[in-house]
Short mmCIF file of C-alpha atoms in Angstrom, two decimals:
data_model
loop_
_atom_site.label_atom_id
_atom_site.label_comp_id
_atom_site.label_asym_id
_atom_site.label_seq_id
_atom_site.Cartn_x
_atom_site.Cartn_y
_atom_site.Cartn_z
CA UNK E 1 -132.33 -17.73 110.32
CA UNK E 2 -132.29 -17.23 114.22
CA UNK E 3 -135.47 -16.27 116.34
CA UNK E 4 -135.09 -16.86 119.92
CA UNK E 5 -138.36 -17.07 121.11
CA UNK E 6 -138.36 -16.58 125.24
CA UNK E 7 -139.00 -19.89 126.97
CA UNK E 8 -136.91 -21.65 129.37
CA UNK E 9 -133.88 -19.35 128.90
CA UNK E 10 -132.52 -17.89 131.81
CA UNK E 11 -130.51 -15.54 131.09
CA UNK E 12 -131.08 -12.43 133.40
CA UNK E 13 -130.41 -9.95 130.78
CA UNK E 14 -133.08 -8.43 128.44
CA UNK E 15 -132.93 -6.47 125.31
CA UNK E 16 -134.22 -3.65 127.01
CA UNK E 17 -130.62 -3.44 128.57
CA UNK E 18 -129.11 -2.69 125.50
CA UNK E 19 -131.08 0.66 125.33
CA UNK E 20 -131.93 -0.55 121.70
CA UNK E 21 -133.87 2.58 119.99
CA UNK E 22 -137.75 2.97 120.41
CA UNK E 23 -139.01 1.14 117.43
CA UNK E 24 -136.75 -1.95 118.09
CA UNK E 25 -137.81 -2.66 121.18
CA UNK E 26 -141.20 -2.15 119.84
CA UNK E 27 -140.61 -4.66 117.38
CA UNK E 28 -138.97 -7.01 119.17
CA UNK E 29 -142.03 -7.09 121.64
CA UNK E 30 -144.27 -7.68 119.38
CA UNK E 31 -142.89 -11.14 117.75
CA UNK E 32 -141.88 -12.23 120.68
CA UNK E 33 -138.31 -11.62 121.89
CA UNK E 34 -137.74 -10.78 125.62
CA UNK E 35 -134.19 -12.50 126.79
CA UNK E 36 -130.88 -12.54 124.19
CA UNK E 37 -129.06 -15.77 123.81
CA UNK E 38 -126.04 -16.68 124.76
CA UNK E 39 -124.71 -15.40 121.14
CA UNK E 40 -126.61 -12.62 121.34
CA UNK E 41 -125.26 -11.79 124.67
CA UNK E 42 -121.69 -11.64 123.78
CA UNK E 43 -121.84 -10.14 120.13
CA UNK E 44 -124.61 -7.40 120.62
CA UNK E 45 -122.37 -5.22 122.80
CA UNK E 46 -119.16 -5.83 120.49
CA UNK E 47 -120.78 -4.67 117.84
CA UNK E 48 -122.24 -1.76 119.39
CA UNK E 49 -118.57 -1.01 120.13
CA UNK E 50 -117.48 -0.93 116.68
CA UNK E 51 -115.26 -4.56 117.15
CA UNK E 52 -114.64 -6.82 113.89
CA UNK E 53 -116.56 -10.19 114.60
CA UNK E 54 -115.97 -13.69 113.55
CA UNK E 55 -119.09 -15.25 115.23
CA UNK E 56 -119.21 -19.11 115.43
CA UNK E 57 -122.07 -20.21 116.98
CA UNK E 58 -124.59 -23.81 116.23
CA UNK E 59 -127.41 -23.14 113.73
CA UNK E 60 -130.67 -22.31 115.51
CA UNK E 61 -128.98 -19.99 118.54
CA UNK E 62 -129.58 -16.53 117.62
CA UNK E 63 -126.84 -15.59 115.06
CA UNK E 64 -128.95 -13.11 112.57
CA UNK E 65 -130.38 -10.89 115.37
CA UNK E 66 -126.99 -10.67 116.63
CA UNK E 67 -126.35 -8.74 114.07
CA UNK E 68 -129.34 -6.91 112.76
CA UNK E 69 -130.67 -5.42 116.07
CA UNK E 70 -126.80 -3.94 116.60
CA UNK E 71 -126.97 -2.98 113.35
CA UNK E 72 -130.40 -0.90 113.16
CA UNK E 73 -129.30 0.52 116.28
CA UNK E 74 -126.12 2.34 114.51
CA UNK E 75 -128.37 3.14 111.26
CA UNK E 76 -128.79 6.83 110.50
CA UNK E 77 -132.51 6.80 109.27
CA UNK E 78 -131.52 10.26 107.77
CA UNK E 79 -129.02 9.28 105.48
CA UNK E 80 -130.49 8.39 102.54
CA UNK E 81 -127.07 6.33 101.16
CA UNK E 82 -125.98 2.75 101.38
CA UNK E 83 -124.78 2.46 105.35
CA UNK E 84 -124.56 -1.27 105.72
CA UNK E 85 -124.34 -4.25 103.05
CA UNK E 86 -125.42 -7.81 104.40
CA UNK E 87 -123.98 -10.58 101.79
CA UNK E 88 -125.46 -13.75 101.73
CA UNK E 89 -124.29 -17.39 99.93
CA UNK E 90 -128.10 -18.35 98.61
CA UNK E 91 -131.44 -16.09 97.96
CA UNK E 92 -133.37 -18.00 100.39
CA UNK E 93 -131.32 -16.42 103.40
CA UNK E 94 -131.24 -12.98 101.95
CA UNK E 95 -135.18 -13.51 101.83
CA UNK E 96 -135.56 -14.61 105.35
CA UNK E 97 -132.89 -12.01 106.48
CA UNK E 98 -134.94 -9.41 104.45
CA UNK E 99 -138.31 -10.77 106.17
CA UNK E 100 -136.98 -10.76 109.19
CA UNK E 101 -135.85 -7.17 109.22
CA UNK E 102 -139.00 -6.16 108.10
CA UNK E 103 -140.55 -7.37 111.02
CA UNK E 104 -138.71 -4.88 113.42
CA UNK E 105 -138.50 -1.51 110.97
CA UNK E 106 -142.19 -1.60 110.24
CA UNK E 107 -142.69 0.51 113.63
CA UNK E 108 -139.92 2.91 112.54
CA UNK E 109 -141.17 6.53 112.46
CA UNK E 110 -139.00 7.44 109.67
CA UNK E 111 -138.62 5.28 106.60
CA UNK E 112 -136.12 2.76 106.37
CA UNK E 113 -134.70 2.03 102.77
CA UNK E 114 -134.20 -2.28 103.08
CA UNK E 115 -133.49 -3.59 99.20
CA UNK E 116 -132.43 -7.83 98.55
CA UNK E 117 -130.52 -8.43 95.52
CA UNK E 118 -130.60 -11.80 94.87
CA UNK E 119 -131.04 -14.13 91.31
CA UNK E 120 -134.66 -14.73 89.63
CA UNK E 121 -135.69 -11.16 90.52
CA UNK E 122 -136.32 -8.02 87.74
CA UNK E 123 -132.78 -6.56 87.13
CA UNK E 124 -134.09 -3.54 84.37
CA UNK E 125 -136.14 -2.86 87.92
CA UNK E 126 -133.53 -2.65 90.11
CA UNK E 127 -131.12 -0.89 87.53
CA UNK E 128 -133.91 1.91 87.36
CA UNK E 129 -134.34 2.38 90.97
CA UNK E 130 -131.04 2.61 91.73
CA UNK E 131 -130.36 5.45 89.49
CA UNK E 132 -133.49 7.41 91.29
CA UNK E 133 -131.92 6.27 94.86
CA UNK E 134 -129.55 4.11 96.95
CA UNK E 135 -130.99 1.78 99.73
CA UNK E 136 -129.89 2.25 102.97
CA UNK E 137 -129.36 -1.48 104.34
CA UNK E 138 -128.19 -3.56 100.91
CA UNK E 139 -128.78 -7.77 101.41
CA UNK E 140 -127.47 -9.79 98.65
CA UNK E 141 -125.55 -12.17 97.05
CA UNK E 142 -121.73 -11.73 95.90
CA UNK E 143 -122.90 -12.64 92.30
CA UNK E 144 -125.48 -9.73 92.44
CA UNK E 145 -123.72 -7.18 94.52
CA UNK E 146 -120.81 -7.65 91.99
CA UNK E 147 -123.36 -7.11 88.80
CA UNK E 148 -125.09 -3.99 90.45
CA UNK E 149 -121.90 -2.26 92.19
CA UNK E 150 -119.01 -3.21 89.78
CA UNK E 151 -119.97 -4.15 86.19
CA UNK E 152 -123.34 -1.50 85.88
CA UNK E 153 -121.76 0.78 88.73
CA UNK E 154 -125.08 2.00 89.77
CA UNK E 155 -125.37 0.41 93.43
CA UNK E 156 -122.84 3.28 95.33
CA UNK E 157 -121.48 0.79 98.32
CA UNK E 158 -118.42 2.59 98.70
CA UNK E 159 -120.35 4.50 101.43
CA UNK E 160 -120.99 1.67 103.47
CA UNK E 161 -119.73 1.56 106.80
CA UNK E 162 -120.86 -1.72 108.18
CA UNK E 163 -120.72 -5.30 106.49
CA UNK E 164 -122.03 -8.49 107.03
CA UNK E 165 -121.10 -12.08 105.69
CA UNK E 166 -123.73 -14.62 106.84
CA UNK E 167 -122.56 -18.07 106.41
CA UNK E 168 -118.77 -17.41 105.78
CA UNK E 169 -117.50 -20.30 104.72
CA UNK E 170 -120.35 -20.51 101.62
CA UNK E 171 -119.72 -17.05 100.69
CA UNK E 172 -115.95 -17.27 100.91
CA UNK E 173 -116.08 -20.58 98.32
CA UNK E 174 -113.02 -20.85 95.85
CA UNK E 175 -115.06 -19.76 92.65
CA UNK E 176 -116.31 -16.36 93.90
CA UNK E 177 -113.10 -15.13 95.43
CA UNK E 178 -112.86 -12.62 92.55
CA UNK E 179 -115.97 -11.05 92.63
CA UNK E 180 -115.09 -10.99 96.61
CA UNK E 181 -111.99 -9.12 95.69
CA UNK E 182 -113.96 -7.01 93.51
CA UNK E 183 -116.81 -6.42 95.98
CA UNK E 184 -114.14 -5.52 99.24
CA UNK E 185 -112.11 -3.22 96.73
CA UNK E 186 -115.07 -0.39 96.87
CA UNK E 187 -115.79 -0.76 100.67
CA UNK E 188 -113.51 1.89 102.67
CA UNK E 189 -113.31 2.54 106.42
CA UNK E 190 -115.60 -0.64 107.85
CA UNK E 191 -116.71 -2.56 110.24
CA UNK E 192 -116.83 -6.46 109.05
CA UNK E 193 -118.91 -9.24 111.07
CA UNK E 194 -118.65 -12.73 109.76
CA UNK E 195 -120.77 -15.59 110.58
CA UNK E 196 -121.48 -19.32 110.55
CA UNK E 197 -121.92 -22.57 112.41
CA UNK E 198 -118.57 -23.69 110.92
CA UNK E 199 -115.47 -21.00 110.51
CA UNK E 200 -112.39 -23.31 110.27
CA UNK E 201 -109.22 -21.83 110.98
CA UNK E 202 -107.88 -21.11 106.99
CA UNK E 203 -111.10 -19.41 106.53
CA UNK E 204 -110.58 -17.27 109.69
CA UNK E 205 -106.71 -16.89 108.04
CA UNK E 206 -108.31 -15.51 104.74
CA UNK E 207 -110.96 -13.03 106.59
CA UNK E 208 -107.41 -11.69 108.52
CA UNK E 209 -106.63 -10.55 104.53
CA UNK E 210 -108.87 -8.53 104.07
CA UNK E 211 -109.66 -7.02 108.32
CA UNK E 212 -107.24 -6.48 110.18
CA UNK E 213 -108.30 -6.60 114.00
CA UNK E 214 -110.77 -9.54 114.16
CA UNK E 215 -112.14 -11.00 117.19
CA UNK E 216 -112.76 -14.55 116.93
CA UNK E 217 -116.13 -15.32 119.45
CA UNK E 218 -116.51 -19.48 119.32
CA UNK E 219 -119.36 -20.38 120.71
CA UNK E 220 -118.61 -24.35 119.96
CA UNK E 221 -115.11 -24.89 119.86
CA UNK E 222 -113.98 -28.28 119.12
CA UNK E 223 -117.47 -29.64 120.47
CA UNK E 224 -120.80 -29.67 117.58
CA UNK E 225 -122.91 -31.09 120.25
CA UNK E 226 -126.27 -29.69 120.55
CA UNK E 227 -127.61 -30.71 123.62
CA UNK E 228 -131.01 -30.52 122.27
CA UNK E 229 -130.30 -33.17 119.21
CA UNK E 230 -130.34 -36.66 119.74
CA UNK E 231 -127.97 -38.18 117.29
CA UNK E 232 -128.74 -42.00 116.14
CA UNK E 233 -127.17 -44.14 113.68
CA UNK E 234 -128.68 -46.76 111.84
CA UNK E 235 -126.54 -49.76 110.12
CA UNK E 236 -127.81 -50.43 106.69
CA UNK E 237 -124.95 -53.40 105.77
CA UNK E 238 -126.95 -56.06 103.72
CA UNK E 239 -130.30 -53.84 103.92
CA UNK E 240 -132.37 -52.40 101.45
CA UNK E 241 -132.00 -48.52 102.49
CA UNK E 242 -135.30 -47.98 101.05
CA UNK E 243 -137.21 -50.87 103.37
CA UNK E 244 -135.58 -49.16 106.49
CA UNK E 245 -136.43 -45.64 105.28
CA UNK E 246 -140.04 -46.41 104.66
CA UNK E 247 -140.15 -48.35 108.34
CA UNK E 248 -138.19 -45.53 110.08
CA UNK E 249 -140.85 -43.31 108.56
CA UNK E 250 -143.73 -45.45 109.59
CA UNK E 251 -142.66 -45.53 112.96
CA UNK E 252 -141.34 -42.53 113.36
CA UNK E 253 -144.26 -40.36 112.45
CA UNK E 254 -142.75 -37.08 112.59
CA UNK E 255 -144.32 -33.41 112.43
CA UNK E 256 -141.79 -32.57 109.93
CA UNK E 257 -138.65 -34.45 108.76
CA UNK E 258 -136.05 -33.69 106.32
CA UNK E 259 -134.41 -36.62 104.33
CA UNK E 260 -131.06 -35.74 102.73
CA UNK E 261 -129.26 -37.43 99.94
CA UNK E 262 -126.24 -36.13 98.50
CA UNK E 263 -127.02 -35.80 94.55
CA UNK E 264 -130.21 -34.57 93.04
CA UNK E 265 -130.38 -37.46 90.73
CA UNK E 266 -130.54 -39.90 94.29
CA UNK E 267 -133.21 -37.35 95.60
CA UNK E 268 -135.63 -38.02 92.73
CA UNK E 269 -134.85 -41.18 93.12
CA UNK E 270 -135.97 -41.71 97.28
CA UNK E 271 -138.99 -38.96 96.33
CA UNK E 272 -140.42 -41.43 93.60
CA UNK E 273 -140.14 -44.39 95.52
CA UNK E 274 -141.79 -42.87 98.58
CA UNK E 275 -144.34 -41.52 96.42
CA UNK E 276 -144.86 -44.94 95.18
CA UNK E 277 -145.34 -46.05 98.99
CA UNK E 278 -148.17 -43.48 99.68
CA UNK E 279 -146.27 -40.68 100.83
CA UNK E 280 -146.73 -36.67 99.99
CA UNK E 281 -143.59 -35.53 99.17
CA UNK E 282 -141.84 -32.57 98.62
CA UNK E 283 -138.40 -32.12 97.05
CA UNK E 284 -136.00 -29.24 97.59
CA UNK E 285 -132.81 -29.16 95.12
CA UNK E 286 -130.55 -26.54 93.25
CA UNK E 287 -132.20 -27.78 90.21
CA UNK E 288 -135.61 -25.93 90.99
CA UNK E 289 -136.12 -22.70 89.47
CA UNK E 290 -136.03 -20.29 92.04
CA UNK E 291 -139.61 -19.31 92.33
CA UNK E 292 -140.69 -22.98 92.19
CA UNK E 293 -138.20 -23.39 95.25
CA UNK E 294 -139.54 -20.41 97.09
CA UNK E 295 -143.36 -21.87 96.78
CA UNK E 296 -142.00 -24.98 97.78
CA UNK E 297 -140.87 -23.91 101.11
CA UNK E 298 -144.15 -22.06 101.26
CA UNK E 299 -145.71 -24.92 101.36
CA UNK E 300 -143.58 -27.03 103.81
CA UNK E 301 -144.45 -23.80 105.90
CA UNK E 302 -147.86 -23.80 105.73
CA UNK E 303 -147.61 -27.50 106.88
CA UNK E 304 -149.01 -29.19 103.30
CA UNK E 305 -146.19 -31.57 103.24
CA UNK E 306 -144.70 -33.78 106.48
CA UNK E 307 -141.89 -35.44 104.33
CA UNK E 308 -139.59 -33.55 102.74
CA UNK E 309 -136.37 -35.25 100.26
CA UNK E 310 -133.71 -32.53 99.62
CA UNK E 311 -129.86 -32.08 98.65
CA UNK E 312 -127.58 -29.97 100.73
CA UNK E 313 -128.75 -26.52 99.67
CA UNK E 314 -131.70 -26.98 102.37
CA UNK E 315 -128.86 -27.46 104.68
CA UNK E 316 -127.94 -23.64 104.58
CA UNK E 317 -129.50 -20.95 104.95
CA UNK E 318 -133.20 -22.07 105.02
CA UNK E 319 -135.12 -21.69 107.90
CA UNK E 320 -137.85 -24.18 108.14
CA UNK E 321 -139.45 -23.99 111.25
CA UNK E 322 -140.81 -27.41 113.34
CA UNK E 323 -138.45 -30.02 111.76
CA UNK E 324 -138.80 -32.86 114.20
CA UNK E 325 -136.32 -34.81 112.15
CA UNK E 326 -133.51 -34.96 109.94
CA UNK E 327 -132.44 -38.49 108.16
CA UNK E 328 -129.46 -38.56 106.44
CA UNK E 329 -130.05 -41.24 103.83
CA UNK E 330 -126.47 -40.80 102.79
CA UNK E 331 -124.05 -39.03 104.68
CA UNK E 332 -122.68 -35.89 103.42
CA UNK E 333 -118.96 -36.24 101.99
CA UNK E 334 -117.55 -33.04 103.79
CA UNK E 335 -118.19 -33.56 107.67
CA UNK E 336 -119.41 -29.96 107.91
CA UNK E 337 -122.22 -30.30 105.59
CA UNK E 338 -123.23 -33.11 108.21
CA UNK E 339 -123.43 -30.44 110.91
CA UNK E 340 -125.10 -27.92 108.90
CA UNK E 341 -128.18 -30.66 107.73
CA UNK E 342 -128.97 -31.30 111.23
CA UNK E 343 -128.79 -27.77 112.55
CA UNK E 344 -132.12 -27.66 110.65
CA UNK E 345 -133.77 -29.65 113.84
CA UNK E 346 -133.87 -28.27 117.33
CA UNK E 347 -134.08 -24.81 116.37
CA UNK E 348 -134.95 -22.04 118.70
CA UNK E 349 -135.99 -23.97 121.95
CA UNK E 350 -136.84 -27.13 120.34
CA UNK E 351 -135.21 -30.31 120.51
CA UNK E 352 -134.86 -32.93 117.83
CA UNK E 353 -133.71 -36.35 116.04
CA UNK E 354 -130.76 -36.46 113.59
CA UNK E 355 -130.93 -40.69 112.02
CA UNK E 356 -128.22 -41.41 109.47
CA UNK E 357 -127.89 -44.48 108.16
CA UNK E 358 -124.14 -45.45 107.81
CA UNK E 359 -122.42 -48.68 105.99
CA UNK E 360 -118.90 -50.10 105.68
CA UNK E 361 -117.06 -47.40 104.03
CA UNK E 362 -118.79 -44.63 107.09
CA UNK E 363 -116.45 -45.97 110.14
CA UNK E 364 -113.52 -43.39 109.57
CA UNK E 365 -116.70 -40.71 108.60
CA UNK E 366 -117.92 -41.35 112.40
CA UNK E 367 -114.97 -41.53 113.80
CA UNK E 368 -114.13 -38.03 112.65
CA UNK E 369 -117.73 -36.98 114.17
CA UNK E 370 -116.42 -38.61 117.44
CA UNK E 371 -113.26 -36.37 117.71
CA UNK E 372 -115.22 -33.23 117.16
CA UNK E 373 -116.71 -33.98 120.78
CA UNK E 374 -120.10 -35.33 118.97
CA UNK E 375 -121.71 -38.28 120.76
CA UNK E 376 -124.30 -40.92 119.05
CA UNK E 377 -125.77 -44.04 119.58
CA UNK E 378 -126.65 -47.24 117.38
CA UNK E 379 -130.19 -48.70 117.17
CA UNK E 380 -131.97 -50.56 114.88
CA UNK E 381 -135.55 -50.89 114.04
CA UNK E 382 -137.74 -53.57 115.91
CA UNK E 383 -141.20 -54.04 116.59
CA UNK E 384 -141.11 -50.14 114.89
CA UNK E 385 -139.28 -49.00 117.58
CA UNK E 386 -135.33 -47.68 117.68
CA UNK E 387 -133.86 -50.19 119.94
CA UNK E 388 -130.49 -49.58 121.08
CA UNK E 389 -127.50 -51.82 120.35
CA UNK E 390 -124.30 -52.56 121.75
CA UNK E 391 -122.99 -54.84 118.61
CA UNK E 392 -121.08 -52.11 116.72
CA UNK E 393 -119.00 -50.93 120.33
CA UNK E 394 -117.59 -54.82 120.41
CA UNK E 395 -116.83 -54.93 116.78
CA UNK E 396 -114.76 -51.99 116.43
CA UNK E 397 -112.75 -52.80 119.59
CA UNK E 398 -111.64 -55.84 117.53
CA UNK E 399 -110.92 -53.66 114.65
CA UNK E 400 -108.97 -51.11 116.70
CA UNK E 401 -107.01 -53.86 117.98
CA UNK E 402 -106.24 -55.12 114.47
CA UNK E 403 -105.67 -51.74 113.35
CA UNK E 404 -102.80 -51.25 116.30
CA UNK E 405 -101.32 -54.68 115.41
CA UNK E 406 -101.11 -53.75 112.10
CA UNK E 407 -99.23 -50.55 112.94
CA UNK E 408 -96.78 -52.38 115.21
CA UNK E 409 -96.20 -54.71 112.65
CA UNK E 410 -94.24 -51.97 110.53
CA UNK E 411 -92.37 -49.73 113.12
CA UNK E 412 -90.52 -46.14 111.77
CA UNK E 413 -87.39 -46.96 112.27
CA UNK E 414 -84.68 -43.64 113.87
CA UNK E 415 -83.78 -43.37 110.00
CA UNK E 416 -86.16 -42.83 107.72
CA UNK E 417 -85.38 -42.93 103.92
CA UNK E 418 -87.14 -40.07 102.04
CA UNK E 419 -90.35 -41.19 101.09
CA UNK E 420 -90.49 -44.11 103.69
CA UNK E 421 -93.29 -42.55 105.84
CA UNK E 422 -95.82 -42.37 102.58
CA UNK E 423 -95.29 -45.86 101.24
CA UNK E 424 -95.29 -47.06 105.01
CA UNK E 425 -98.72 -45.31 105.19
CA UNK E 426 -100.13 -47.12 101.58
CA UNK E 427 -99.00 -50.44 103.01
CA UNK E 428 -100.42 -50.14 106.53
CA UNK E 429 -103.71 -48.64 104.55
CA UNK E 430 -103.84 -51.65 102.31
CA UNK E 431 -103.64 -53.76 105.21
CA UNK E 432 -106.24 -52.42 107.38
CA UNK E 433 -108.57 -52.65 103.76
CA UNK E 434 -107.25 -56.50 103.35
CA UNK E 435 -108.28 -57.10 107.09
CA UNK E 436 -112.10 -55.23 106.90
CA UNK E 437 -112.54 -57.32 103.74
CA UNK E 438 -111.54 -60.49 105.50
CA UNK E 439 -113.78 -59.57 108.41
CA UNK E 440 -116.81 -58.77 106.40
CA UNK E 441 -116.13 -62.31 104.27
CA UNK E 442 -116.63 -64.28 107.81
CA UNK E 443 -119.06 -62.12 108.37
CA UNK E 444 -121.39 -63.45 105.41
CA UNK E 445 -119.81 -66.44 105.46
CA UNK E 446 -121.36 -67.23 108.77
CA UNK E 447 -124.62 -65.80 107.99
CA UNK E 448 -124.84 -68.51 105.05
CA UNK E 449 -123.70 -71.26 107.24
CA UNK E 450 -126.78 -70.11 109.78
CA UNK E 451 -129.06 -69.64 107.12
CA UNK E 452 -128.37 -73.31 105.86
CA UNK E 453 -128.45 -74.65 109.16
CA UNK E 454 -131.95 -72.79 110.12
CA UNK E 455 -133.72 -74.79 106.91
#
């Protein structure tokens, strides 16, 4: 979710430049909003202009009223028929999308017709209502909008003229690409914006399938930095993760932080065991039943938990507002996810702390973080403070150098033999293992001989 509260932005514009109708200026005045973004900025008048958008943009920086104010502006409050169709990856955004809507059409002088379709709700309900009368702005789910416009046939989108796809790259995943297929078939003449924090280019390709004349705005590029995030990585080699998490914790004593482990099984596991160490804890996980989840995040909301252990579906699409922290007790295994958790700190105007702890087997993980412009530092915990260190920098400039030796040591020679370059890849590749190992075997090795010698 993006709100862009107006604090130290200075951006000369204002949203009363857009000549945005009555009520939405109303609205906007009254939670808040006086200056657009930088997102906001460059997508509000594209829009307005009737230009396919592929908006990239970090988490946090405006991306949903880039789209909704635009979009309420070119609703026809008189037509009582489906006119635009947001479709969203998880319930949770199509509720905070639906919310946050809400907020600005409640000073509308003519009714506006909003309707979320989304799992765990009343489908007999919907199925009923829809017969009586279409909705004029649809949010929902692919799974959902499939069931209600394609297999009961009672949701008419085929008079939709405007879509949205809010986090692309989860809506777009492998196993829904049917329904996807199904969904686009009824649309006709629209226009299609597409969002998220990460839009890689095959994604971008398959969006080109289905609209022809997209305009690519990339707010990041090849950089994930958020100036306001401070990111800090914490060796755990030879440490109890737990004994570190519980000191970060202590030390740390945030207003809100998020600790994310990559399976639910792990989650239970670092919930119980803070539990155990006189923490409140909440959990967040695909496993909750979605009302459970939604009173969950309630909570969090209303500020009854500080600590909060969660898998990677609170990394999307859940706006949790004042998380001072996110800890990534393991790191994500697909790089984006990692930019994703910690776009849940240092929303709005707000800055934050993103602390991962990272072992052995992470050095290729961060060096993939470095080359996407993304700059950390090492500490450790003493005295429960985060004091910086400088050992990691000296050790891997003695494993580059290895590394380079090792590649000299097996040259491509002007002919290569088909197949050559792959099996010269596995042997350099078993080397560079061979030579960590060896390092990491001196490495204990003379942290027994010190420990004997310290008796």
């Amino acid at each position: 979710m993006s709100l862009n509260k107006d604090s130290n932005n200075t951006n000369k514009l204002s949203f009363l430049d857009f000549n945005f109708k009555n009520y939405i200026n109303q609205g906007l005045e009254v939670i808040g909003f006086k200056r657009p973004t930088d997102i906001q900025n460059i997508i509000i008048p594209k829009v307005l202009n009737g230009v396919n958008v592929i908006g990239k943009s970090q988490t946090g920086t405006g991306k949903t009223h880039a789209f909704l104010l635009p979009l309420l502006q070119k609703l026809d409050e008189r037509i009582n028929e489906v006119q635009e169709v947001i479709i969203v990856p998880t319930r949770e955004l199509g509720s905070q999308i639906y919310q946050e809507i809400n907020k600005i059409i409640k000073y509308s002088d003519q009714p506006i017709d909003v309707r979320l379709y989304v799992g765990g709700t009343d489908r007999l309900n919907e199925l009923e209502r829809l017969k009586k009368s279409q909705p004029q702005i649809v949010i929902g789910t692919i799974g959902k909008l499939s069931d209600l416009a394609i297999s009961s046939n009672v949701l008419k989108i085929h008079t939709a003229k405007y879509v949205v796809i809010d986090e692309a790259d989860m809506v777009f995943e492998m196993q829904e690409l049917e329904e996807i297929d199904k969904v686009f078939a009824r649309f006709q003449e629209i226009q299609v914006l597409s969002f998220s924090a990460t839009i890689p280019q095959n994604l971008i390709t398959f969006l080109n399938r289905y609209i022809t004349n997209n305009e690519v705005v990339d707010l990041i590029g090849k950089n994930v930095q958020k100036e306001s995030i401070e990111h800090l990585f914490i060796s755990t080699k030879n440490k109890a993760k737990d004994e570190i998490l519980i000191e970060l914790l202590q030390s740390l004593q945030p207003y809100l932080v998020l600790i994310f482990a990559n399976t639910v099984k792990k989650v239970d596991e670092i919930a119980m065991m803070l539990g155990e160490n006189g923490f409140k804890i909440a959990k967040i996980t695909g496993e909750l039943e979605p009302r459970e989840r939604k009173q969950v995040i309630k909570r969090i909301k209303d500020g009854l938990y500080q600590y909060v252990v969660c898998s990677d579906i609170a990394a999307r699409g859940m706006d949790i507002v004042g998380v001072s922290h996110v800890i990534n007790y393991e790191m994500p295994e697909d790089i984006e996810y990692y930019i994703h958790r910690i776009g849940r700190t240092a929303r709005f105007e707000n800055s934050g702390q993103a602390i991962s702890f990272y072992d052995y087997e992470d050095e290729n993980y961060l060096k993939k973080l470095a080359s996407k412009g993304l700059s950390y530092k090492f500490v450790n915990l003493k005295n429960n403070e985060l004091v910086p260190t400088r050992q990691r920098n000296n050790k891997n400039k003695k494993e580059s150098q290895a590394e380079i030796a090792i590649h000299k040591k097996h040259p491509v020679p002007k002919k290569v033999k088909p197949g050559y370059k792959k099996k010269r890849k596995e042997i350099i590749e078993k080397e560079i293992k061979k030579e960590k190992r060896a390092r990491i075997s001196e490495i204990y090795r003379k942290r027994a001989k010190n420990n004997y010698e310290n008796r």
